[in-house]
Tab-separated table of N, CA and C in Angstrom:
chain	number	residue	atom	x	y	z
A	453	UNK	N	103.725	138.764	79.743
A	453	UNK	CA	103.800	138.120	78.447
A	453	UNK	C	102.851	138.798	77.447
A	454	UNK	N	102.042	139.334	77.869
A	454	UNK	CA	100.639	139.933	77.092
A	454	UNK	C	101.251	141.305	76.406
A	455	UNK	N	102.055	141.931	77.431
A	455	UNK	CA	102.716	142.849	76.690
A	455	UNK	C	103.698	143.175	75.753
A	456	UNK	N	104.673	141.944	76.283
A	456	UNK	CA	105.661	141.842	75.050
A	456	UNK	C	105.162	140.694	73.877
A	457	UNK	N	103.993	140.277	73.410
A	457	UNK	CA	103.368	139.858	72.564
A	457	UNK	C	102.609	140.913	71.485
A	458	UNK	N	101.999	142.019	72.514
A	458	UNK	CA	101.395	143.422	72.031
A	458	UNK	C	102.459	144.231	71.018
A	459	UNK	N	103.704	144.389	72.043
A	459	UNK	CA	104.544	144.854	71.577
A	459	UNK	C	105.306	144.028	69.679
A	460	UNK	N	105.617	143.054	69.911
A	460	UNK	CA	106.096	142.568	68.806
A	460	UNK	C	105.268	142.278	68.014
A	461	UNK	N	103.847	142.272	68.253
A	461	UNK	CA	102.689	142.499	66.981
A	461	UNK	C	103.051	143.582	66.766
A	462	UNK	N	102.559	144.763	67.208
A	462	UNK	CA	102.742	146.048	66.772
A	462	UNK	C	104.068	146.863	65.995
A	463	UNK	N	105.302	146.036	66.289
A	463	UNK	CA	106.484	146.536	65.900
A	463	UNK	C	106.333	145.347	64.552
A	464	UNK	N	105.628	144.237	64.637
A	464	UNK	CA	105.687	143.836	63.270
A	464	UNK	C	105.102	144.378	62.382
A	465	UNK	N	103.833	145.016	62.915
A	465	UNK	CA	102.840	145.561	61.418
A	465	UNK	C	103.545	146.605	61.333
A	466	UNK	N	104.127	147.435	62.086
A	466	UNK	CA	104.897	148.817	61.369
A	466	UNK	C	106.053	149.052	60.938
A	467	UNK	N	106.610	147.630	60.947
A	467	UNK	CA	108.013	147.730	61.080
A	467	UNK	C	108.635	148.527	59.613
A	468	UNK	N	109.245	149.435	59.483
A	468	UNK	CA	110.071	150.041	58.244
A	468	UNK	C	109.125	150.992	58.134
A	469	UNK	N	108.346	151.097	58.458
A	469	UNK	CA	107.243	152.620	57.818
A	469	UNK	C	106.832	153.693	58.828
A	470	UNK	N	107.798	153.741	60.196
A	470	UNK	CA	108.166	154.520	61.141
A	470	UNK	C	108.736	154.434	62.567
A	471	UNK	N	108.015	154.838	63.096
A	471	UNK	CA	108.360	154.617	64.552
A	471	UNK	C	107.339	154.167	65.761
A	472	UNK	N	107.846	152.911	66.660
A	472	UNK	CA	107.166	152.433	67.487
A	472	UNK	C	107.068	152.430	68.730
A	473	UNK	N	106.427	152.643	69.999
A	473	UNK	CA	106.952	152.806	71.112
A	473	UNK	C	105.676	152.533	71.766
A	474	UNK	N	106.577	152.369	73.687
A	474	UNK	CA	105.455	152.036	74.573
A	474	UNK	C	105.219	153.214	75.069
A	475	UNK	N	104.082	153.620	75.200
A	475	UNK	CA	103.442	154.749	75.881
A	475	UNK	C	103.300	154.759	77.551
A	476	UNK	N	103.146	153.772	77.663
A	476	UNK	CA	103.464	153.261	79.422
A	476	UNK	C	101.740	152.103	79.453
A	477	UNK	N	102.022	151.155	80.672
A	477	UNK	CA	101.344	150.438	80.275
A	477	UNK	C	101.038	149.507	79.110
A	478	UNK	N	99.554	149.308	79.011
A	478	UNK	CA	99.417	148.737	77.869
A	478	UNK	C	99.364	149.493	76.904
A	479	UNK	N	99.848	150.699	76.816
A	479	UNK	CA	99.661	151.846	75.687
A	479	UNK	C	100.603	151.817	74.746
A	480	UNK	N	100.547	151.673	73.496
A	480	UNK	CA	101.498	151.890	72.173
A	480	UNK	C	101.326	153.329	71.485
A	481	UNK	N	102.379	153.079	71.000
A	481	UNK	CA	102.069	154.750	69.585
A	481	UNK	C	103.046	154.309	68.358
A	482	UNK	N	102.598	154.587	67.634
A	482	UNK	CA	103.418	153.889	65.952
A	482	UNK	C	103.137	155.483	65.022
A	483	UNK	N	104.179	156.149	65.297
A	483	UNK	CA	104.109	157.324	64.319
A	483	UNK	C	104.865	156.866	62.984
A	484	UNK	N	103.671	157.167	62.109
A	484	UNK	CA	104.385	156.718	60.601
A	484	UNK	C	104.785	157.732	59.962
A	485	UNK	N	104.673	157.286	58.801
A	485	UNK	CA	106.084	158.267	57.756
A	485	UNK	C	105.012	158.833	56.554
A	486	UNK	N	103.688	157.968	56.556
A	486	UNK	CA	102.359	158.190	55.812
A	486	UNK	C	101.077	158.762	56.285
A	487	UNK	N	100.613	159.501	55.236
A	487	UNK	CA	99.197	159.808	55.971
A	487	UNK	C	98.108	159.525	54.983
A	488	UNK	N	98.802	158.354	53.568
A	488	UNK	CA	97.797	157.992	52.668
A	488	UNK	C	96.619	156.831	53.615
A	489	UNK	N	95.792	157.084	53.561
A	489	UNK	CA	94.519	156.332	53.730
A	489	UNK	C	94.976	154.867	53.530
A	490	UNK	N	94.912	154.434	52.517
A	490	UNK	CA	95.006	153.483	51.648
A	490	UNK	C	96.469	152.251	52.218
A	491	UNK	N	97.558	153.047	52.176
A	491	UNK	CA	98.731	152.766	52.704
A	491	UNK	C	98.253	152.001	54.437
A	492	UNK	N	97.708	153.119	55.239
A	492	UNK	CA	97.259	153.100	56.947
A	492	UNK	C	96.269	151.814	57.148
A	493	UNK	N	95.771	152.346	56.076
A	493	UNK	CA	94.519	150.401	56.164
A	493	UNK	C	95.125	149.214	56.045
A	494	UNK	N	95.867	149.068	54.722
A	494	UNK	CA	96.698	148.080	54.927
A	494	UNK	C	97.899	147.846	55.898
A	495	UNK	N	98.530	148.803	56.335
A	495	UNK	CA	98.914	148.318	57.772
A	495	UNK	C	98.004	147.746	59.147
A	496	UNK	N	97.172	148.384	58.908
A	496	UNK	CA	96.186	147.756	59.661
A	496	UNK	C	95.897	145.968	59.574
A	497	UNK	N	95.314	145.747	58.702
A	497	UNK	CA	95.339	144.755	57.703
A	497	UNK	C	96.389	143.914	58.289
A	498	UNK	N	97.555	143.989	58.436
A	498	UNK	CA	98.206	143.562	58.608
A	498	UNK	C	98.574	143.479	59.970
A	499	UNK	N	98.340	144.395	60.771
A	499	UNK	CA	97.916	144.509	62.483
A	499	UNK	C	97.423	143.250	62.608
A	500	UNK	N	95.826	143.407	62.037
A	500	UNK	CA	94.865	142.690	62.283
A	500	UNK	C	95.544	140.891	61.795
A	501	UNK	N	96.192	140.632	60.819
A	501	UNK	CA	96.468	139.415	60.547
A	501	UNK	C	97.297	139.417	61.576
A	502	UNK	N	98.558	140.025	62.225
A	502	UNK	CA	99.389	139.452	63.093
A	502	UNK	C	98.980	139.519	64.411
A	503	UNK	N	97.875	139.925	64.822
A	503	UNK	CA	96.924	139.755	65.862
A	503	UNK	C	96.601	138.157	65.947
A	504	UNK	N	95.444	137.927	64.915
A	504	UNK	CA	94.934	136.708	64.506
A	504	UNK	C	96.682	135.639	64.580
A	505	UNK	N	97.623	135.386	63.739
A	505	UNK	CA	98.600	134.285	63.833
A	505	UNK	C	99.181	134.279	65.602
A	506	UNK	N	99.020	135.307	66.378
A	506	UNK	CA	99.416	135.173	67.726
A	506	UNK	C	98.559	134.731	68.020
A	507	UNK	N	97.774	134.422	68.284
A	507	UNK	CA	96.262	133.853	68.690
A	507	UNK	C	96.412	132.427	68.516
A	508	UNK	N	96.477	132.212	67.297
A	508	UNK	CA	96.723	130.847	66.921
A	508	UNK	C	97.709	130.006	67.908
A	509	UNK	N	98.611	130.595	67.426
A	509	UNK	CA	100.271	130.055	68.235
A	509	UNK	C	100.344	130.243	69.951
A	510	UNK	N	99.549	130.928	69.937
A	510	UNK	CA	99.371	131.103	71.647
A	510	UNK	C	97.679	131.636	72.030
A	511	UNK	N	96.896	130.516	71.608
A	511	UNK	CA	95.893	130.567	72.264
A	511	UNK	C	95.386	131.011	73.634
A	512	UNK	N	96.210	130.802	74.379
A	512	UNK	CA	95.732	131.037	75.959
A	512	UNK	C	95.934	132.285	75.962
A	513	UNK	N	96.848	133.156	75.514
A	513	UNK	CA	96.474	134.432	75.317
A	513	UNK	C	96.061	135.361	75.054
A	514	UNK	N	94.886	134.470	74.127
A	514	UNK	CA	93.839	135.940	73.682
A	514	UNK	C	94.111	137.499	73.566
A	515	UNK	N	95.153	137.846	72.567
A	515	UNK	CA	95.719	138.986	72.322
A	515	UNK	C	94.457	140.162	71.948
A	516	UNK	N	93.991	140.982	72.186
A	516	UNK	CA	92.947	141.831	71.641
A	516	UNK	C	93.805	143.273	71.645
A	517	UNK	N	93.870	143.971	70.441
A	517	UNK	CA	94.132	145.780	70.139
A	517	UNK	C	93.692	146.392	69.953
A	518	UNK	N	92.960	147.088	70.227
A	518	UNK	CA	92.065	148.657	70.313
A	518	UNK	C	93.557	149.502	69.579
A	519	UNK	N	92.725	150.197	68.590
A	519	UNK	CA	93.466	151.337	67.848
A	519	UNK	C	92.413	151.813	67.388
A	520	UNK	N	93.387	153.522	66.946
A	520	UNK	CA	92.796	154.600	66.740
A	520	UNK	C	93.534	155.067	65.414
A	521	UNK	N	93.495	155.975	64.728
A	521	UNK	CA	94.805	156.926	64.223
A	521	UNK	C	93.917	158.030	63.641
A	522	UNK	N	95.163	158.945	63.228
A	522	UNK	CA	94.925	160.124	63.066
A	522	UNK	C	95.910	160.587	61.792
A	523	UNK	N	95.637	161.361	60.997
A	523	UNK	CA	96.835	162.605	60.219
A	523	UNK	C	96.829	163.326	60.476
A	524	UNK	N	98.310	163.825	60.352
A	524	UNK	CA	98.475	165.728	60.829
A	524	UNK	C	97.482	166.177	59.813
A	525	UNK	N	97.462	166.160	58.867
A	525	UNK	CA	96.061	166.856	57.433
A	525	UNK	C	94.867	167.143	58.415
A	526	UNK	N	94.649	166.165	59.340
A	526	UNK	CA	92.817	166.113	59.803
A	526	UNK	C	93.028	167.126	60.927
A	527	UNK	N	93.985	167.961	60.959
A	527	UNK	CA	93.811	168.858	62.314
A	527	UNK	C	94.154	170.240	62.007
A	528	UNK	N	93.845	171.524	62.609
A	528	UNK	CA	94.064	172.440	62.916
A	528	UNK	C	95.961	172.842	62.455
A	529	UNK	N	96.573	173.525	61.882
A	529	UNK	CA	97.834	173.913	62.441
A	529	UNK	C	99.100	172.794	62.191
A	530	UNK	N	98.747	171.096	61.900
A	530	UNK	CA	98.990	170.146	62.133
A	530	UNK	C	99.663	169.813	63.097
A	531	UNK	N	99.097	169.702	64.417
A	531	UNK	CA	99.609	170.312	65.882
A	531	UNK	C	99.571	168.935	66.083
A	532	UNK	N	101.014	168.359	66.417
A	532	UNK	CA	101.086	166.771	66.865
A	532	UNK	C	100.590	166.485	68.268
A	533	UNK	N	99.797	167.363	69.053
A	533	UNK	CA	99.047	167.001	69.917
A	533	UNK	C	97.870	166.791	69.831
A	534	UNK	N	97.264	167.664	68.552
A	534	UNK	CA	95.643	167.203	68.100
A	534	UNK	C	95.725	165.673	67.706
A	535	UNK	N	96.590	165.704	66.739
A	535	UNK	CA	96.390	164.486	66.251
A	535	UNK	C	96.669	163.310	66.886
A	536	UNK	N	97.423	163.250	68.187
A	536	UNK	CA	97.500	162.464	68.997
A	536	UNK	C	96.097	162.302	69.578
A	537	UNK	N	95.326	163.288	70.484
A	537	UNK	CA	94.400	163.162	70.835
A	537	UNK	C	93.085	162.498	69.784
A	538	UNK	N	92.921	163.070	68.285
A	538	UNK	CA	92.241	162.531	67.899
A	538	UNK	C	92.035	160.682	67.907
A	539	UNK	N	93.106	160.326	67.746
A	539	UNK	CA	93.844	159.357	67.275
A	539	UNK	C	93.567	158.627	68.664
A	540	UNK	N	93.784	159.148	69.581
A	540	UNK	CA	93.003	158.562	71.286
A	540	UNK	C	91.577	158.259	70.988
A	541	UNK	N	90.850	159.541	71.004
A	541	UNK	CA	89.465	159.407	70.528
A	541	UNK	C	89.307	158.408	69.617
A	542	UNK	N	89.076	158.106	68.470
A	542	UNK	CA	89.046	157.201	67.369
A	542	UNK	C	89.729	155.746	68.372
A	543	UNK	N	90.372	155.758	69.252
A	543	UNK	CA	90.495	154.061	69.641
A	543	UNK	C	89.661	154.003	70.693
A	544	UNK	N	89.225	154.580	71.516
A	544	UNK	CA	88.262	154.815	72.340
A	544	UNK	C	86.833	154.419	71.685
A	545	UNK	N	86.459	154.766	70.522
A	545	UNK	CA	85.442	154.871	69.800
A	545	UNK	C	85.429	153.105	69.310
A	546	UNK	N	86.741	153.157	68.823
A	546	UNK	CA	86.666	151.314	68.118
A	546	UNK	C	86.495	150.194	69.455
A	547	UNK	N	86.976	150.633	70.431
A	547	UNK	CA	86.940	149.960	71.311
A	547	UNK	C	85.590	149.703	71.852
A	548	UNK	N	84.964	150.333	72.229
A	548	UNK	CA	83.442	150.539	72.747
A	548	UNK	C	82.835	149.883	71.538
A	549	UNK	N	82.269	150.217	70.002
A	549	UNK	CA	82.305	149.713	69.240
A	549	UNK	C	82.554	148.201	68.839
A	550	UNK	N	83.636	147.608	69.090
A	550	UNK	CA	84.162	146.615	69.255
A	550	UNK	C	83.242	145.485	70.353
A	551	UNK	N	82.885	146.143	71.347
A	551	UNK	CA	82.254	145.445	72.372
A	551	UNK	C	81.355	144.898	72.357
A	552	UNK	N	80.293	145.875	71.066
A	552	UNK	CA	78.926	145.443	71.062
A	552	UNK	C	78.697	144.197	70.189
């Protein structure tokens, strides 16, 4: 249940502004169609609120998302494997972060 809750948060905050998928596990990837700053936060933003209303509505589940992201701009070549990896790094980072 934890996952297909993950899942339909995540396909809600991105929904129309690209593409969503399971990575295996609890792993997601949401490749968008943007690499404005501004645009990426407020999806976030909106992550973060449909995080919070699942919570509400299903308390016992304590939904929590670790994310990262990345732009092709912030890499080398714009090599969709850097920016994947960065984009690892950076949720790795929020996550730990997150803890303290």
């Amino acid at each position: 249940m934890l996952i297909q809750k993950a899942a339909e948060t995540i396909s809600g905050a991105f929904s129309g502004t690209g593409i969503v998928g399971r990575m295996g596990g609890d792993e997601f990837i949401a490749i968008l169609e943007t690499d404005e700053e501004s645009q990426i936060e407020l999806l976030l933003s909106t992550l973060k609120k449909l995080i919070d209303a699942t919570n509400i509505i299903t308390p016992d589940l304590n939904l929590s998302i670790s994310y990262g992201y990345a732009t092709c701009n912030e890499v080398i070549d714009r090599n969709i494997e850097k920016v994947y990896q960065l984009a690892d790094k950076r949720m790795y980072e929020y996550k730990r972060n997150s803890k303290t």
